Short mmCIF file of C-alpha atoms in Angstrom, two decimals:
data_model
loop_
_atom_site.label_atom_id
_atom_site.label_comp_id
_atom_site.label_asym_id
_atom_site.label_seq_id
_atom_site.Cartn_x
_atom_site.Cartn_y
_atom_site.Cartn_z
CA UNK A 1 175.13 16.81 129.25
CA UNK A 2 172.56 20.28 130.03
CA UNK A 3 173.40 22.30 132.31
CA UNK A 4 170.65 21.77 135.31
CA UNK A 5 168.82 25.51 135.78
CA UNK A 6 169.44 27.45 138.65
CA UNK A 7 166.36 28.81 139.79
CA UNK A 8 162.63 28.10 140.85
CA UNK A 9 160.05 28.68 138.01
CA UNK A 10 157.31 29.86 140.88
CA UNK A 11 160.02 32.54 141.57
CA UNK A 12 160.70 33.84 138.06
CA UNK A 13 157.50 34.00 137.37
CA UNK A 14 156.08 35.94 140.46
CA UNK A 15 159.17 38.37 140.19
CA UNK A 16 158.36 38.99 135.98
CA UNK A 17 154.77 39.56 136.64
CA UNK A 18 155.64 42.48 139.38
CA UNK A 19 157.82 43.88 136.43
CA UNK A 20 154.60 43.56 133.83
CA UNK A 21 152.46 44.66 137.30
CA UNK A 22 154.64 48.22 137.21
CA UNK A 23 155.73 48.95 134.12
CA UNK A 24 153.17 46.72 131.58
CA UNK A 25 153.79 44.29 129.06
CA UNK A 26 154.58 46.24 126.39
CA UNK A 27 157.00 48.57 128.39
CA UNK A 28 158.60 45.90 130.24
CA UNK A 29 161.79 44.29 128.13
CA UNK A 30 163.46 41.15 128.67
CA UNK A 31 166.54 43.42 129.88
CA UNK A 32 164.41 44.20 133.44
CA UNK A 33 162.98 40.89 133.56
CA UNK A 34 166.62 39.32 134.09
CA UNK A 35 167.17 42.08 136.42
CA UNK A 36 164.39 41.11 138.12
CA UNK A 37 164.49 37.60 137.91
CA UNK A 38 168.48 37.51 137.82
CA UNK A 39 168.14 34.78 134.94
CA UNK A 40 170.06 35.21 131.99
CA UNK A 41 167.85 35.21 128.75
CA UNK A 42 169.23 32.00 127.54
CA UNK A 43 167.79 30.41 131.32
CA UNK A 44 164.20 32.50 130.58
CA UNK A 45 164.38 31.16 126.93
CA UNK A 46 164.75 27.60 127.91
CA UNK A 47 162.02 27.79 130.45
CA UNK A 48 159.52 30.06 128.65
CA UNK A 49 158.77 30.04 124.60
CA UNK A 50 159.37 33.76 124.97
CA UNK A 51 158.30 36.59 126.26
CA UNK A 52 154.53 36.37 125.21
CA UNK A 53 154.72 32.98 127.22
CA UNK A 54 156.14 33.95 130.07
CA UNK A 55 153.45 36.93 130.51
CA UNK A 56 151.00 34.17 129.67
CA UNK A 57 152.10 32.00 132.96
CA UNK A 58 152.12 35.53 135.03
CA UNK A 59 148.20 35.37 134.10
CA UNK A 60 147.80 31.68 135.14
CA UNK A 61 149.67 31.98 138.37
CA UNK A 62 147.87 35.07 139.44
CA UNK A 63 144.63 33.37 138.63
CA UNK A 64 145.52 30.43 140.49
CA UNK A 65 147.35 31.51 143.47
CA UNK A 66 145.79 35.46 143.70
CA UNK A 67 143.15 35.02 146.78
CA UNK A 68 140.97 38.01 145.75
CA UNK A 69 139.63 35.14 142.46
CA UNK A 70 138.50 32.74 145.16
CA UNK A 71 136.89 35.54 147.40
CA UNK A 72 133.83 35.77 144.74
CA UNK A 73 133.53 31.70 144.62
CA UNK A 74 133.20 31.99 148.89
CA UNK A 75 129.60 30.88 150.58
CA UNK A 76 127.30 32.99 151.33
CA UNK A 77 127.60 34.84 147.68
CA UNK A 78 126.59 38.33 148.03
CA UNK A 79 127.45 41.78 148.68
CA UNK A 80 130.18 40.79 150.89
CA UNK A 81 132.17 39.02 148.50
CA UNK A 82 132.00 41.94 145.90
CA UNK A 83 133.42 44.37 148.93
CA UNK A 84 135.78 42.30 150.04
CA UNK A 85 137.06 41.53 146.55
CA UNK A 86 137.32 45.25 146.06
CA UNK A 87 139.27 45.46 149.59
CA UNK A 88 141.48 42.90 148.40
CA UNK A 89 142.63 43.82 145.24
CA UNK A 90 142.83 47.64 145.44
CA UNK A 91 144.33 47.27 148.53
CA UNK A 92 146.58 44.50 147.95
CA UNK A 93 149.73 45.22 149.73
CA UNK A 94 152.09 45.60 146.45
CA UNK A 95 149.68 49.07 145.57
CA UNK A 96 149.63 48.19 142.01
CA UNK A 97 146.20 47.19 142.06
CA UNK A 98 145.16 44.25 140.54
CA UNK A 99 147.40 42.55 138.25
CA UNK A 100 144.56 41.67 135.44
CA UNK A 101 142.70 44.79 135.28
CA UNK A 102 146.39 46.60 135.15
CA UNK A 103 146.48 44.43 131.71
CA UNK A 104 143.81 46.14 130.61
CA UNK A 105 144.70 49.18 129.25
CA UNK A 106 147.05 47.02 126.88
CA UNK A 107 144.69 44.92 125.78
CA UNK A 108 145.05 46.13 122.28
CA UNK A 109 148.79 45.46 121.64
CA UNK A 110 148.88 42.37 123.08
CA UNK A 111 149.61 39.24 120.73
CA UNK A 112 146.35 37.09 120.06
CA UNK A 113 147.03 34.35 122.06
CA UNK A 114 147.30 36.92 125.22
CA UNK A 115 144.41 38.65 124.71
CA UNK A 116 142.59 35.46 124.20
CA UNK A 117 143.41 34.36 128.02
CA UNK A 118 142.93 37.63 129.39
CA UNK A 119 139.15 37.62 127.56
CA UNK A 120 138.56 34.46 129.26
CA UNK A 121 139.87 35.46 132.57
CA UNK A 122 137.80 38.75 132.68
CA UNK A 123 134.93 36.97 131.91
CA UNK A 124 135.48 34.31 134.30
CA UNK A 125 135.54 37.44 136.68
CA UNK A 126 132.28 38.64 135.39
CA UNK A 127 130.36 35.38 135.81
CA UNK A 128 131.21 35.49 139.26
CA UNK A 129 130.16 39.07 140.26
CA UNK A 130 126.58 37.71 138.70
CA UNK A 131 126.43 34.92 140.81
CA UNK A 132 127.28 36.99 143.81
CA UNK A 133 124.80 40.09 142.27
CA UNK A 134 121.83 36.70 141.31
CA UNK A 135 122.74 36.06 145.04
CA UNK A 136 122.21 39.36 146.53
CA UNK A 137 118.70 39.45 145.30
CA UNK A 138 119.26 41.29 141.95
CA UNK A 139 116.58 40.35 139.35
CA UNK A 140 117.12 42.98 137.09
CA UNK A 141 119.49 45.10 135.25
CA UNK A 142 122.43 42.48 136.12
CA UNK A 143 124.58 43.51 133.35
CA UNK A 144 123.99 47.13 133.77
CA UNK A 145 125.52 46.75 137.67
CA UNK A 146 128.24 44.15 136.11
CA UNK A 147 129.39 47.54 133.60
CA UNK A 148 129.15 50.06 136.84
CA UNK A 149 130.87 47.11 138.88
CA UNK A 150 133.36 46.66 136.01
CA UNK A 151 134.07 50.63 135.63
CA UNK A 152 134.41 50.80 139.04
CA UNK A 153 136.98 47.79 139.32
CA UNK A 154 139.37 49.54 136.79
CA UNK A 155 138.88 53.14 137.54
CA UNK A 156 140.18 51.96 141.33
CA UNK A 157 142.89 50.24 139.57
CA UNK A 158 144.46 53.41 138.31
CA UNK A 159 143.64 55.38 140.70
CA UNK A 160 145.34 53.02 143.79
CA UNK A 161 148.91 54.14 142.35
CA UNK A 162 148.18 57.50 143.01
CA UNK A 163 146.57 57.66 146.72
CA UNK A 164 146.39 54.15 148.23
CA UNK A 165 144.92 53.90 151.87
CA UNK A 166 142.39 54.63 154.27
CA UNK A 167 140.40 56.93 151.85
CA UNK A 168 140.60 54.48 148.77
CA UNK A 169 139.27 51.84 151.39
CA UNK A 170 136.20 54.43 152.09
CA UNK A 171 135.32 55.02 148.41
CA UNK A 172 134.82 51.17 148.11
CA UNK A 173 132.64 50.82 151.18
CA UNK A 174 130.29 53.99 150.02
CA UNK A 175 130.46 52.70 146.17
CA UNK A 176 129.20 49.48 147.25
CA UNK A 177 126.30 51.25 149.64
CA UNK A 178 126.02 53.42 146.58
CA UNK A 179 125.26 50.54 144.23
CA UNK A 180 123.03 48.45 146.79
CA UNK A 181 120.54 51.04 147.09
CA UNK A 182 120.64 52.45 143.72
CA UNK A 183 119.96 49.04 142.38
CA UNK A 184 117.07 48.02 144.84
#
């Protein structure tokens, strides 16, 4: 008879995706995910194809459960949502920014199947900063504000592990006056 497993799947996989969160995918080896998980290799093994899997279900549960992907679905679309997307995931409590754009950067030495969900995911994202941009009265040059949106989203990424806080919280609020008028 198997032996029954001794943890909660939720749990493993929010505790691995703070290891990806801080140190990557690439960087992160299955030696600090057990630390961080405190499940053996054989337990991860048994639960998750491997590695590549496992980072694969961090993706889905931060999609699912993260609330800054439902903020840009809220009514009224608009301006507010982008901000308060922004607020949300630069200034998440955990200070690593948000978890998909921290991917990013690693996009190229990711396996396939990775970067295939991550593609989606992004431009999942990007749909709805149109809809909120369509919303906010925007006729033209959509895409070029989704790029300076986009830029934006990532450059605050990095920059969040270096000086989170009250003046990371101002840059958003004056990028986002920034982009309203310059896109009138």
């Amino acid at each position: 008879m198997g032996r029954h497993k001794q943890f909660d799947r939720t749990e493993v996989i929010e505790k691995a995706m703070h290891v990806f969160w801080e140190k990557g995918f690439a960087s992160s080896s299955l030696k600090d995910i057990e630390k961080a998980t405190g499940v053996f290799k054989s337990g991860l093994y048994s639960e998750f194809k491997d590695k590549d899997d496992l980072f694969i279900q961090t993706i889905h549960h931060y999609k699912q459960n993260h609330p800054s992907r439902k903020i840009l679905g809220r009514d009224p679309l608009g301006w507010e949502n982008i901000r308060e997307f922004f607020r949300l995931v630069i200034l998440s409590e955990n200070q690593f920014g948000d978890y998909l754009a921290c991917i990013v950067p690693e996009l190229g030495l990711l396996p396939k199947r990775v970067r295939s969900i991550l593609e989606e995911s992004m431009a999942a994202c990007g749909n709805d900063f149109v809809k909120n941009l369509k919303a906010a009265g925007l006729k033209k040059d959509i895409q070029l504000a989704l790029d300076f949106i986009t830029t934006f989203h990532y450059g605050m990424t990095v920059k969040v592990k270096l000086e989170p806080g009250e003046k990371i919280e101002k840059e958003i609020d004056s990028y986002i006056k920034l982009l309203q008028s310059s896109l009138k």
